[in-house]
Every structure is written in structure tokens, then in C-alpha cells.
Short mmCIF file of C-alpha atoms in Angstrom, two decimals:
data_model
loop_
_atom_site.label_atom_id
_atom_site.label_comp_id
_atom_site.label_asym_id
_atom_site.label_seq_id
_atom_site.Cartn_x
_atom_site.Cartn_y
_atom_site.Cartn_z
CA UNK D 13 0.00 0.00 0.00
CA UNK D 14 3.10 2.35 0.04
CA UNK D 15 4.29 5.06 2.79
CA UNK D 16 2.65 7.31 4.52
CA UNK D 17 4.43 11.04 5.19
CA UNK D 18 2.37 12.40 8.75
CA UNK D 19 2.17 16.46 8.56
CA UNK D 20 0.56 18.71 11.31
CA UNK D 21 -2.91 20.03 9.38
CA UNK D 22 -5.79 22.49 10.78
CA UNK D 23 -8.11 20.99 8.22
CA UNK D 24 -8.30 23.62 6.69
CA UNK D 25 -8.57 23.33 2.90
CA UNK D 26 -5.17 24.28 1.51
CA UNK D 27 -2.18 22.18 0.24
CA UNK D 28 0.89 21.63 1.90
CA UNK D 29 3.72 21.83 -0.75
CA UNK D 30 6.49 20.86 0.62
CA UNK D 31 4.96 17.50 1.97
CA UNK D 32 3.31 16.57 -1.25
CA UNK D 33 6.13 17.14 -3.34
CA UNK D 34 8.16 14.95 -1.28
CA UNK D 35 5.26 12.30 -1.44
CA UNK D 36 4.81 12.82 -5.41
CA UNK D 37 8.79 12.68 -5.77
CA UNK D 38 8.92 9.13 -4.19
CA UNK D 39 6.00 7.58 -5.74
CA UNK D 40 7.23 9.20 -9.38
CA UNK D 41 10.84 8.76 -8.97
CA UNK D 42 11.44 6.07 -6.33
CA UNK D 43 8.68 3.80 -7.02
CA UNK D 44 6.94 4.01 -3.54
CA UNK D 45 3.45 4.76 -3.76
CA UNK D 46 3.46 7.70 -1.02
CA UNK D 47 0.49 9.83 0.76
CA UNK D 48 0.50 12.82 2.89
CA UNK D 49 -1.38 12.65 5.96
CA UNK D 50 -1.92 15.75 8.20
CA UNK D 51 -2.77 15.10 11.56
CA UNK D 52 -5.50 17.45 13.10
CA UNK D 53 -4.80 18.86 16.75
CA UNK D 54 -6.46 16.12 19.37
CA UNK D 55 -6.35 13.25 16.88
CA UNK D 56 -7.40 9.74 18.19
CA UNK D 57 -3.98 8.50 18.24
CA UNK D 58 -5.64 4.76 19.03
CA UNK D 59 -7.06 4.88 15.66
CA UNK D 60 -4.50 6.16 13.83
CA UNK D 61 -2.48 3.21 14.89
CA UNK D 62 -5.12 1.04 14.18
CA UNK D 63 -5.15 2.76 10.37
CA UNK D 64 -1.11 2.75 10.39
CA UNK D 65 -1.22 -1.08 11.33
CA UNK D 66 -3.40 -2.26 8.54
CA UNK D 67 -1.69 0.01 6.02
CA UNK D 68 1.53 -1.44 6.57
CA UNK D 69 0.70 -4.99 7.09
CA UNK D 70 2.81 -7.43 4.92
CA UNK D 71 5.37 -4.57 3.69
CA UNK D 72 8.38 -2.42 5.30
CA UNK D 73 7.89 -0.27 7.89
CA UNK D 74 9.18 2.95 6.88
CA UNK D 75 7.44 6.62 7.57
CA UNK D 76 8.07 10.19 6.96
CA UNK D 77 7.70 13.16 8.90
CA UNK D 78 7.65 16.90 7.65
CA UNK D 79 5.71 20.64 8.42
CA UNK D 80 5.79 19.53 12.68
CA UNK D 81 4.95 23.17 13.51
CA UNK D 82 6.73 22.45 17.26
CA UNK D 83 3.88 19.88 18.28
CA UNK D 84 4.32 17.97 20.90
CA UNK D 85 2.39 15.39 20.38
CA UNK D 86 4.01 14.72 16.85
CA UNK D 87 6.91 14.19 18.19
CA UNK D 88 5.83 11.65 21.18
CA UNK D 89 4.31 9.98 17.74
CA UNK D 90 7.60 9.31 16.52
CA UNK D 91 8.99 7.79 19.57
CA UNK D 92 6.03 5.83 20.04
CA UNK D 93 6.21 4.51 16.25
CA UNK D 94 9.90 4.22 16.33
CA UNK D 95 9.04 2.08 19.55
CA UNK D 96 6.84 0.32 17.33
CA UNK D 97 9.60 -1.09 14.63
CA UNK D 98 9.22 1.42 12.10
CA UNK D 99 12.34 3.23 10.44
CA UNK D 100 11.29 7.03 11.16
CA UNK D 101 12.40 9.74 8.60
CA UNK D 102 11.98 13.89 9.53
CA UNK D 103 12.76 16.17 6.63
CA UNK D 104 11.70 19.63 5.95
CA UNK D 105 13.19 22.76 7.41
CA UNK D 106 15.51 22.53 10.13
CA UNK D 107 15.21 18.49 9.88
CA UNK D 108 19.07 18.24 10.72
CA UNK D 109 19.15 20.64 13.00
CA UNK D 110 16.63 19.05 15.26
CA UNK D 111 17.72 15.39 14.73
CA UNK D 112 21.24 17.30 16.20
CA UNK D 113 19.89 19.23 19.03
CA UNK D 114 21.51 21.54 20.76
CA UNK D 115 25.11 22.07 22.07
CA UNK D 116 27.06 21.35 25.36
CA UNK D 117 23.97 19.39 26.77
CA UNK D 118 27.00 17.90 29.35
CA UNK D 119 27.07 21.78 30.69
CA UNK D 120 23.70 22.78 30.18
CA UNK D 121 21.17 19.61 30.63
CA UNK D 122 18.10 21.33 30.12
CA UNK D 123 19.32 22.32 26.30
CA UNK D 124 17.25 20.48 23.71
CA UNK D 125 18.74 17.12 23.19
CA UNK D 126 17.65 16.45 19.45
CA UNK D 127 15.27 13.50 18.09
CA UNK D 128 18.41 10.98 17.68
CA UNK D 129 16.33 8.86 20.11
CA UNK D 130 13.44 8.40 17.61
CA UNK D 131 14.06 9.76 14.17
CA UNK D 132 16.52 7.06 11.93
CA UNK D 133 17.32 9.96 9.17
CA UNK D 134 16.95 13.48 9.39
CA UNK D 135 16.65 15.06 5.53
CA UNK D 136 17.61 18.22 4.98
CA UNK D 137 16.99 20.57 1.59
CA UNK D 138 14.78 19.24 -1.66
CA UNK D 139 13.99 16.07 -2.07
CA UNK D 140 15.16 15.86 -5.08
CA UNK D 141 18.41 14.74 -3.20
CA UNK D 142 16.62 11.52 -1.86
CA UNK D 143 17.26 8.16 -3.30
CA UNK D 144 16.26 4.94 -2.40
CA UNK D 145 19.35 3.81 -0.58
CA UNK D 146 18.68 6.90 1.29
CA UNK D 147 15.40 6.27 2.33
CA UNK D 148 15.61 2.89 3.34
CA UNK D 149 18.60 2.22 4.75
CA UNK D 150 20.75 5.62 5.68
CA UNK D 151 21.12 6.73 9.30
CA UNK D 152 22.01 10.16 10.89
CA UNK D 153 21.83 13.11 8.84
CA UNK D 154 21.63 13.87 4.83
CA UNK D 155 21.38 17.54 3.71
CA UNK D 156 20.95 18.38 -0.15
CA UNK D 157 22.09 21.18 -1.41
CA UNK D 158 19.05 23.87 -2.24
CA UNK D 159 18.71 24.96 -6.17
CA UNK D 160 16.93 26.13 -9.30
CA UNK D 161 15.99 23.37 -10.95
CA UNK D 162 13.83 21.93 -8.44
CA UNK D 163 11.13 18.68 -9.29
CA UNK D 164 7.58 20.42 -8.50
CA UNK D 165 5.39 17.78 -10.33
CA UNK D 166 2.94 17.82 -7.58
CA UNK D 167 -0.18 15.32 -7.27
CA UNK D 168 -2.34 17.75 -5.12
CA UNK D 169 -4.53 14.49 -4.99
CA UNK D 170 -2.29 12.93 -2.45
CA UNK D 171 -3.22 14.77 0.72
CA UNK D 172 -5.22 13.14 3.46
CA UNK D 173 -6.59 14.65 6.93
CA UNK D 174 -7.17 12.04 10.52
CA UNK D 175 -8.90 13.42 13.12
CA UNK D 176 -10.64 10.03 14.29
CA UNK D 177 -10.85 8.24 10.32
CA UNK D 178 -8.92 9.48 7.28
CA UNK D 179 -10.70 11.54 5.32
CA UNK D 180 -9.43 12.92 1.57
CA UNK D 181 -8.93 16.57 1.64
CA UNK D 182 -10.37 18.62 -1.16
CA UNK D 183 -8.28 21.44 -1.45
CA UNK D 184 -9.48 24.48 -2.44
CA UNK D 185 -6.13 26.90 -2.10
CA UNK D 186 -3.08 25.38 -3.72
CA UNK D 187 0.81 27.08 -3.63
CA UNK D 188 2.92 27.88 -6.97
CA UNK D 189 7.06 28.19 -5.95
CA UNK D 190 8.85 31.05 -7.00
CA UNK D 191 11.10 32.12 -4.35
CA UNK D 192 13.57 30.03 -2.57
CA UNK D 193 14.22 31.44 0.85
CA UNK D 194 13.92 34.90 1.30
CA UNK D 195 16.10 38.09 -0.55
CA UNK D 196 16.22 39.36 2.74
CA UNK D 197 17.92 36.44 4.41
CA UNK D 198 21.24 36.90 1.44
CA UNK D 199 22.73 38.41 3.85
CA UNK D 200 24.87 37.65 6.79
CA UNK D 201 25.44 40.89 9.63
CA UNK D 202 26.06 40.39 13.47
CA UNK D 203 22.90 42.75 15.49
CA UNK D 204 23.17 44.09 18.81
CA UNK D 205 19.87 41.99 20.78
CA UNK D 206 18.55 44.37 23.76
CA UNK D 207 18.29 42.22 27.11
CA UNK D 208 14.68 40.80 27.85
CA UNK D 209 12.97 43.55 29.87
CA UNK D 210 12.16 41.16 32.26
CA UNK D 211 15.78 40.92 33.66
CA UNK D 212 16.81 43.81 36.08
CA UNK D 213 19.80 44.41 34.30
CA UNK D 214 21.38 42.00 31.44
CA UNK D 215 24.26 42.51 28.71
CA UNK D 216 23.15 43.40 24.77
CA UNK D 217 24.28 40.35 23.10
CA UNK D 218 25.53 39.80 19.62
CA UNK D 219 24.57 37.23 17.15
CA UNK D 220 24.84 36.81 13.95
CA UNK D 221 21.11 37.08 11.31
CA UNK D 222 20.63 36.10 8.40
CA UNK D 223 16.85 38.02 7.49
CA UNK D 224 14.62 38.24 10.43
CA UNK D 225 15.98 36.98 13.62
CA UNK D 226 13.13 34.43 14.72
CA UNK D 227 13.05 32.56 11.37
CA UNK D 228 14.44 29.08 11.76
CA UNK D 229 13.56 28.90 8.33
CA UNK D 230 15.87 31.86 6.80
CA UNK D 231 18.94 31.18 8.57
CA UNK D 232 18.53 27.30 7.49
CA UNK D 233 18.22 28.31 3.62
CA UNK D 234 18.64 31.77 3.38
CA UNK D 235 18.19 32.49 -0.76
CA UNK D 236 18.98 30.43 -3.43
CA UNK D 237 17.35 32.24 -6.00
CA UNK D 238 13.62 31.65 -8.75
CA UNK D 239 12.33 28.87 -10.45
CA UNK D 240 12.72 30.06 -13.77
CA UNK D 241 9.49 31.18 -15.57
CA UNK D 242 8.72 28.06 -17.28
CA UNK D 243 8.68 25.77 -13.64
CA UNK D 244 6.15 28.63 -12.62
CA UNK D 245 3.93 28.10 -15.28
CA UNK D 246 4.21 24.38 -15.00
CA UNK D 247 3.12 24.71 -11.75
CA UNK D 248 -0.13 26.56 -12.80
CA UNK D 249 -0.97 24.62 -15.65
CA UNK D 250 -0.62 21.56 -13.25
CA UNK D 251 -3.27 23.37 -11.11
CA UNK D 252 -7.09 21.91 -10.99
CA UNK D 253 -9.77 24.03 -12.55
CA UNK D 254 -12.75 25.35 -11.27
CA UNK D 255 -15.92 27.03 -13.49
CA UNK D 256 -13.08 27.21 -16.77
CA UNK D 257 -10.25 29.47 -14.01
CA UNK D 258 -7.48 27.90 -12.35
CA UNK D 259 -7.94 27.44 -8.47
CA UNK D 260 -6.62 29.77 -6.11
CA UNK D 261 -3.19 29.53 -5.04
CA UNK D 262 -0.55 31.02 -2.94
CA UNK D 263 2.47 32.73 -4.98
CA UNK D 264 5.89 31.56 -2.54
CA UNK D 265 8.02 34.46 -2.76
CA UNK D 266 8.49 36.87 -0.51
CA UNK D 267 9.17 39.82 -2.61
CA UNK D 268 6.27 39.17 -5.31
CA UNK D 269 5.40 42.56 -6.75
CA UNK D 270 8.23 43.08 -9.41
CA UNK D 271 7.54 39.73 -10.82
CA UNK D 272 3.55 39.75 -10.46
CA UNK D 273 2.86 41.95 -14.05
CA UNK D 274 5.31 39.61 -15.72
CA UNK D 275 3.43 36.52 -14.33
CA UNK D 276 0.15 37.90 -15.49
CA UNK D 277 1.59 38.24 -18.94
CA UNK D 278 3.38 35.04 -18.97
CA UNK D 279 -0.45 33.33 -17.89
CA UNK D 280 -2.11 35.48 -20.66
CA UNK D 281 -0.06 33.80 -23.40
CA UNK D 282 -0.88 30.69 -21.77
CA UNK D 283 -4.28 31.45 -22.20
CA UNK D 284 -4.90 30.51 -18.17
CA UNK D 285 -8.06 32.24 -16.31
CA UNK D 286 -7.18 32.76 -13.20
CA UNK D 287 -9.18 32.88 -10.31
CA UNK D 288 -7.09 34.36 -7.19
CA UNK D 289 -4.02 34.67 -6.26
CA UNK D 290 -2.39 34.89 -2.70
CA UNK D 291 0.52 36.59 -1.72
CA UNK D 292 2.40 36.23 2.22
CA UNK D 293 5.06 39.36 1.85
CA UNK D 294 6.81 41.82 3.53
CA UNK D 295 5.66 45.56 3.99
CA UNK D 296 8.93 46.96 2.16
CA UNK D 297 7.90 45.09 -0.98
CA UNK D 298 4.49 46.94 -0.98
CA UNK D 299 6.50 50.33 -0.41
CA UNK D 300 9.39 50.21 -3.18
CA UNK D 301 6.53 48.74 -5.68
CA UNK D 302 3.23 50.20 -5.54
CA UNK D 303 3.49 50.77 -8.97
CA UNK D 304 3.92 47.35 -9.62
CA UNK D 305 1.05 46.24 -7.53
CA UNK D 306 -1.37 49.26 -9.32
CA UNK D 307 -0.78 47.94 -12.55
CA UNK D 308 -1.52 43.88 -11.28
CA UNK D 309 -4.82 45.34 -9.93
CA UNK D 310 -5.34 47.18 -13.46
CA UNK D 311 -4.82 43.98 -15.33
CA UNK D 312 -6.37 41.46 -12.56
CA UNK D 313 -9.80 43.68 -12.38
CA UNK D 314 -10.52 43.43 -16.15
CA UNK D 315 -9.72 39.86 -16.14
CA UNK D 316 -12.29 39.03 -13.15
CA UNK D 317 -8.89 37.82 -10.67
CA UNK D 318 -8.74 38.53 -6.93
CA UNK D 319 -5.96 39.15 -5.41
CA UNK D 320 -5.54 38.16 -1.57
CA UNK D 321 -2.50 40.05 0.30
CA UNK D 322 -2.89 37.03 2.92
CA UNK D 323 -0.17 37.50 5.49
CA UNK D 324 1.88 40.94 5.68
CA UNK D 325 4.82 40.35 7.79
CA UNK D 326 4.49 43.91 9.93
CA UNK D 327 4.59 41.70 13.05
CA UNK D 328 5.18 45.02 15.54
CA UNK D 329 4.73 48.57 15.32
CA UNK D 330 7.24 49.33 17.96
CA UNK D 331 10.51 50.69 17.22
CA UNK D 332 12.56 48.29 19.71
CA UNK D 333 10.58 45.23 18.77
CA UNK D 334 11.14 45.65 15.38
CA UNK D 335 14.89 46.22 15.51
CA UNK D 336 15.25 43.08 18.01
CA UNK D 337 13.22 41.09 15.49
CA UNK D 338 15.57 42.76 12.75
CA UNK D 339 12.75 43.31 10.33
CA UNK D 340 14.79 45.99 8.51
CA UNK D 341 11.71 47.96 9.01
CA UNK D 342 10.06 50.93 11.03
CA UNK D 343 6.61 51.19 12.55
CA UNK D 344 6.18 54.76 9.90
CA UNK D 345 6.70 51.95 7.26
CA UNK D 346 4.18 49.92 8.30
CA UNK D 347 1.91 52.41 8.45
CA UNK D 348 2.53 53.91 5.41
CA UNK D 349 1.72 50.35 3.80
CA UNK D 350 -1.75 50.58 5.89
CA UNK D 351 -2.21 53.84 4.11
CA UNK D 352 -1.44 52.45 0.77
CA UNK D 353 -3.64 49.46 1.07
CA UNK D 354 -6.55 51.36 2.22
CA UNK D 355 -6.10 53.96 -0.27
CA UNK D 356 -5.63 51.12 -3.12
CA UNK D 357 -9.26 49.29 -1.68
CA UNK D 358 -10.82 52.53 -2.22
CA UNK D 359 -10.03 51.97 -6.02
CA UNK D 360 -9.95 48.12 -6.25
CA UNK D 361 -12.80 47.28 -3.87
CA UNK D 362 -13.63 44.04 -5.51
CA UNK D 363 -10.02 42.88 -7.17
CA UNK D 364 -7.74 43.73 -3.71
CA UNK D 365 -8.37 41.67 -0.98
CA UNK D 366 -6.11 42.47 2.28
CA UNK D 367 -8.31 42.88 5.39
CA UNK D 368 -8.67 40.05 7.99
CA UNK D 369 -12.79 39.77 7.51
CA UNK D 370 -11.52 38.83 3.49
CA UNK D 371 -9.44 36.21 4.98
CA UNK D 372 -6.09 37.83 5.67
CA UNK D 373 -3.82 37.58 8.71
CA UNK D 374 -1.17 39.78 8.94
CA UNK D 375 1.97 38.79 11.42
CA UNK D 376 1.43 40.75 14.93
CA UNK D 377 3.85 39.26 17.03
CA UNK D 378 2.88 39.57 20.85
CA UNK D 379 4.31 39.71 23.41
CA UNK D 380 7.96 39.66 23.06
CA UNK D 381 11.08 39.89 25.98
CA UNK D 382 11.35 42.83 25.18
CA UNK D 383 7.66 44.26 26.07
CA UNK D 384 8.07 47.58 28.46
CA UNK D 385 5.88 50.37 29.34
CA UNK D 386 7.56 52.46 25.97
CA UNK D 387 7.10 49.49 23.70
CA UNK D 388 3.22 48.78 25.06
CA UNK D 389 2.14 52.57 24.82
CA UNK D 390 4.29 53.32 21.72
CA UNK D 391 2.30 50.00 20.08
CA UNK D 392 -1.35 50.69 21.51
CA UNK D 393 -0.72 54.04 20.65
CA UNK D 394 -0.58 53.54 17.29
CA UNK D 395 -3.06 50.79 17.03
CA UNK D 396 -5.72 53.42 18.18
CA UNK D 397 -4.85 56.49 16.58
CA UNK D 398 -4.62 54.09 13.18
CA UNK D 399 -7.71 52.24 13.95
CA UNK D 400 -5.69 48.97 12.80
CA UNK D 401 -8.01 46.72 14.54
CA UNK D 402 -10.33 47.76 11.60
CA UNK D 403 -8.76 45.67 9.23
CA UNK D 404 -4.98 45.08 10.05
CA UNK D 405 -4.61 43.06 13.14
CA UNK D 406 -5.55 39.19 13.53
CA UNK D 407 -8.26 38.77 16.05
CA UNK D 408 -4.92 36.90 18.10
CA UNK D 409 -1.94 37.97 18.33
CA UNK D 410 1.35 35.50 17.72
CA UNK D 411 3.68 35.01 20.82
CA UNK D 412 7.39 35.09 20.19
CA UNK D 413 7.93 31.68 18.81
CA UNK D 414 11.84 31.08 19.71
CA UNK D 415 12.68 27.71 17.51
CA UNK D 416 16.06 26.20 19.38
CA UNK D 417 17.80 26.57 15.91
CA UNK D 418 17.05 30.57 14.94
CA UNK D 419 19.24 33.03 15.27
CA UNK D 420 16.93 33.96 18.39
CA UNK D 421 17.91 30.50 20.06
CA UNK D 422 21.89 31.12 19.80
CA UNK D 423 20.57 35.15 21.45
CA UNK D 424 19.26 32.56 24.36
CA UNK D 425 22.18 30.21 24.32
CA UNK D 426 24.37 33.16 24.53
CA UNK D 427 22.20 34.72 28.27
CA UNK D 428 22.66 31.41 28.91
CA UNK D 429 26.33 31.46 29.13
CA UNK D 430 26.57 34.55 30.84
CA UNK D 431 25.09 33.40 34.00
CA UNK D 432 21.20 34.22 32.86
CA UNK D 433 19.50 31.19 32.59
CA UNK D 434 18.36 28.70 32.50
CA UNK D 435 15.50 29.01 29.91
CA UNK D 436 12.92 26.44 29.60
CA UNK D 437 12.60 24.06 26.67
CA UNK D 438 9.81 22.20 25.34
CA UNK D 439 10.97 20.18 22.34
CA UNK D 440 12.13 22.81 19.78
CA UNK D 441 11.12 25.70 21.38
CA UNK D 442 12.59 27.45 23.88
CA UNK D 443 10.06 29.22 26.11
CA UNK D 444 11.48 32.63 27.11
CA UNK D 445 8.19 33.31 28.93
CA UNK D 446 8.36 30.53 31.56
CA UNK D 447 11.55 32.21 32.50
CA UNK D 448 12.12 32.26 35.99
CA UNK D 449 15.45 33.53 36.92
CA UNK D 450 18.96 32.62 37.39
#
């Protein structure tokens, strides 16, 4: 019956790319019929070994991991399966790194110790480094070098959901890879990280970035460049239709703008209707190309084509939050960008879509360590006089998610080894808030 690759899910109806390409990669390539399976939050994990059981009876026990998202419970499911005679494989960002764990554990024993325990291979970069051998016999850690010319032949029919049965997911927002990494991450510089305000008094530490300083995900790829134009509209083509338009689907790259007015030629020649497109970017992009994004709208509103601005990354509009998180932005910039989209919906009410009642959430992260009477009335400030909870802020805001291997995690690492510490971890995240002194 083939493999099985287990994904955390919210059952929501989009695709997970990553995931499926890895599944559609070793059933093509490899010759193992392979599914993606995302596990809802609560899942009955009896049943899912009951379903696990019966799908590998009478072949070899091997299953993937990928797109965790920190969950506990996914990775007791390992152990448990690993427990269980399977072979367990983890790939996707920061695979290696948390097969590894962290350093000195001998020094500092309540450091993250790594997944050595339960996961057989940890597979880092495309899968288009995988082979066989790999896959069923290699232990320890494999990274493949990131590039270009990627394989992104995805069956989006692959994709499965278990809460208490398996269920096929019919997805209804797909992704389309552009960008690999993120411009901003080319990059390296060494930052100057204030001390959480939480301490009485604490050093400035520096560490070395690589794009923003919380993204485990930057500082493990950083950029490697576009899918030429060709692998883009591949990708689109591949895409199922709905009433004669292609479905909606999320553009990966995190500077879209420039290359939007080309893409909407390149589809025109095609001869592809489209029906919406999705973009997750950062607020600089919007400022530098407005232009760019007034003639999309132009082009999309004749042709009938939303376009969703789903996730903005302005994720504070404090000064000392933002230069901690090393955005490379200001809280005027952000705001500015508010300005812009609201002036742009005035003109575009149907074609733009950015505001979270259309379906957007924007990145507001709070609280941080570095939350102080300034920061709070500085942000809240702002927030009011800007009305943002109009159409700007998520109806939650995002904690500080500190993954062990982020540039953020070495800031930690660093307190640590001054004498401030120690800092709680659960798993792959390190919980600055539980912190309760030296």
C-alpha cells in the first residue's frame, strides 16, 4: 500500500507543498506509492495506529515526517512509532538541526537534546536529493544542497486529513514556488539583541542574522534564487480548474510585486483564467513597488482575478521590537503600507483583498522579551490612533515563537552562558516566557 508522510494540518482546505512534493517525488521517482497525511490537533492517536497497522501490514515499515509546527504530540508519535519497529524519517526545514539538538547538553542539561532517540534519518533541503538507498537504509543526517531546478510535479490528490478516520482533503487553495528562501535572508550581519525587559539588568548580546531573527527557516536556507518562468507556469498549468479558471493559489516568494505583471503576462499567453491569487510578503515590498502592484490590480480587475495580500509580515509597530526582530523595518513603514492598502481598496474594492474579515492575517507578534511600558504605549498608541483593529490586526496575536535553531535561540544560548538562565525548553522551542530567573 506504500508510505505514509504524517504532517501537522488544521483541516483547513489548503495544500501543503512541501509534503506533497516529497510524497509525489517518491512515488514518481522512487517507485513508492506515497500519501500525505496531516494530523489534526487532538487526533485519536488509538485509531490512527489502528489505520497505520493495517496500512503497513505485509510490507516495510518505513514513515516520513515533515511541516511539525513544534507539536508535541508529533513528536511523542515518533517515539512511540519508532518504539513500534518502524524506520522514522523527519525532513523539511531545520530536519538536521533538530535530529542534532543543541550544544554542550554535558554543561547545560536542560538544552534540547535532538530526536536521535526516535528519528533514523533526518533530511535536509529538496527532495530531489533523496534516493532509495537513502530512504531505506541511511542513518544520521543527509542535507541536499538547495537549487533552481527543483522537481515540483505535484499530485495535489495525495493529501489526506485524521482526526478520528482518514478523510481525503479537497483542497481548495493550492501554492505555486517562485522564491527560494527569502532576498532578505542573502545576507549575513552580526545585530546588537537588547536584554529581555524582564531581567533587572542583562548585557546586549551579539549574534549573527541572516533576514529576520526568529526565522528558523531563513537562517537554514537563506536564498537560493527563482524557479525560472517556465517551472512557474508548470506549476499553474498543473493546477485543478474550477468554473473554466485555475484554483486559487498562494504565490511563494516573498518579494512578489516586481515579478507579479510579468506573471500575469506570462499566464495570458498561456491562455490561463485565473481565479485568485495569494501573496504572504513583507511591507517593504508593498513600499518600493506600488506601482507594480497598481498595474496587477489594473490587469487582474478586467480579467475578473482577486488578489488576496494574505499575510503581511508587519509583526510590531514598535521601534525596539522591530529592531530586536531585525525586520529591517520601522513602525512609519508599516503604516505607510496601511495607508497604501486602504487607499488602493478605495479603487480596487472588488479585485484587492487584504483585510482580515476577506481572509487575511497579517503577522502581529505579541508579546515579546522585550515588552516595556515604551514598547506597550508606543504599540497601543498607534493601534488606536490608526484604527488597525479595523482591518490590520488578527483577532490573536502570535507570541514570540523562539525555535532552538534561529538566530533567536543562539541570542538565548548566549544569556545562557553569561550566567542568565536557565531558559525552559519544550521540544524545539525554547520558552522565554516561563523564564524564571537565574
Amino acid at each position: 500500500m506504500g508510505m505514509i508522510i504524517l504532517s501537522h494540518h488544521t483541516g483547513e482546505r489548503y495544500g501543503l507543498l512541501g509534503p506533497q512534493v516529497a510524497a509525489s517525488f517518491i512515488t514518481s521517482e522512487l517507485g513508492i506509492s506515497t500519501i500525505v497525511i496531516g494530523l489534526l490537533r487532538n487526533f485519536d492517536k488509538e485509531k490512527l495506529f489502528e489505520f497505520i497497522k493495517e496500512h503497513y501490514k505485509n510490507q516495510e515499515k518505513i514513515i516520513g515526517f515533515s511541516h511539525l509546527c513544534g507539536r508535541p504530540d508529533l513528536f511523542e508519535l515518533i517515539g512511540e512509532l519508532k518504539t513500534l519497529g518502524f524506520r522514522t524519517i523527519l525532513g523539511g526545514p531545520q530536519a538536521v538541526s533538530d535530529l542534532v539538538g543543541e550544544g554542550e547538553i554535558e554543561k547545560y542539561p536542560w538544552r534540547f537534546k535532538g530526536l536521535k532517540d526516535r528519528v533514523d534519518l533526518g533530511f535536509g533541503g529538496p527532495v530531489d536529493g533523496l534516493s532509495k538507498e537513502l530512504l531505506e537504509s541511511s542513518k544520521g543526517s543527509f542535507s541536499y544542497q538547495w537549487n533552481t531546478d527543483l522537481y515540483l510535479k505535484v499530485d495535489w490528490d495525495n493529501l489526506f486529513i485524521f482526526d478520528d478516520h482518514l478523510e481525503k482533503l479537497e483542497i481548495e487553495t493550492f501554492q505555486v514556488l517562485r522564491g527560494i528562501g527569502c532576498p532578505y535572508a542573502s545576507l549575513k550581519k552580526t545585530i546588537s539583541l537588547d536584554p529581555p525587559s524582564f531581567f533587572k539588568e542583562g548585557p546586549k548580546i551579539e549574534i549573527e542574522v541572516r533576514g529576520c531573527s526568529f526565522c528558523d527557516v531563513a537562517w537554514d536556507k537563506g536564498f537560493c534564487g527563482f524557479v525560472d518562468d517556465e517551472k512557474v507556469l508548470e506549476q499553474i498549468e498543473n493546477l485543478p480548474e474550477r468554473r473554466k479558471r485555475k484554483m486559487p493559489f498562494e504565490l511563494i516568494d516573498e518579494y512578489p510585486l516586481v515579478f507579479l505583471p510579468k506573471l500575469l503576462d506570462l499566464v495570458s499567453e498561456r491562455g490561463f483564467l485565473l481565479e485568485q491569487i495569494n501573496l504572504v510578503l513583507r511591507p517593504d515590498d508593498i513600499l518600493r513597488h506600488r506601482d507594480k502592484l497598481e498595474k496587477s490590480l489594473n490587469r487582474l480587475k478586467s480579467q475578473g482575478t482577486k488578489l488576496l495580500l494574505a499575510s503581511i509580515g508587519f509583526e510590531s509597530f514598535s521601534s525596539k521590537i522591530l529592531l530586536n526582530l531585525n525586520k529591517g523595518i520601522t513602525p512609519e513603514m508599516n503604516l505607510e503600507v496601511v495607508k497604501i492598502l486602504r487607499d488602493l481598496k478605495k479603487r480596487f474594492p472588488e479585485t484587492l483583498l487584504y483585510r482580515r474579515d476577506e481572509g487575511a492575517v497579517h503577522g502581529f507578534i505579541y508579546p515579546t522579551p522585550w515588552d516595556d511600558p515604551h514598547t506597550e504605549a508606543e504599540t497601543w498608541k498607534r493601534v488606536g490612533a490608526y484604527q488597525l483593529f479595523e482591518d490590520i490586526l488578527p483577532s490573536h496575536s502570535t507570541p514570540l515563537i523562539i525555535h532552538h535553531s534561529s538566530p533567536l535561540g543562539e541570542w538565548i544560548r548566549k544569556l545562557e552562558e553569561k550566567g542568565f538562565g536557565p531558559f525552559k525548553r519544550h521540544w524545539t522551542i525554547i520558552e522565554w516566557w516561563q523564564y524564571q530567573g537565574v
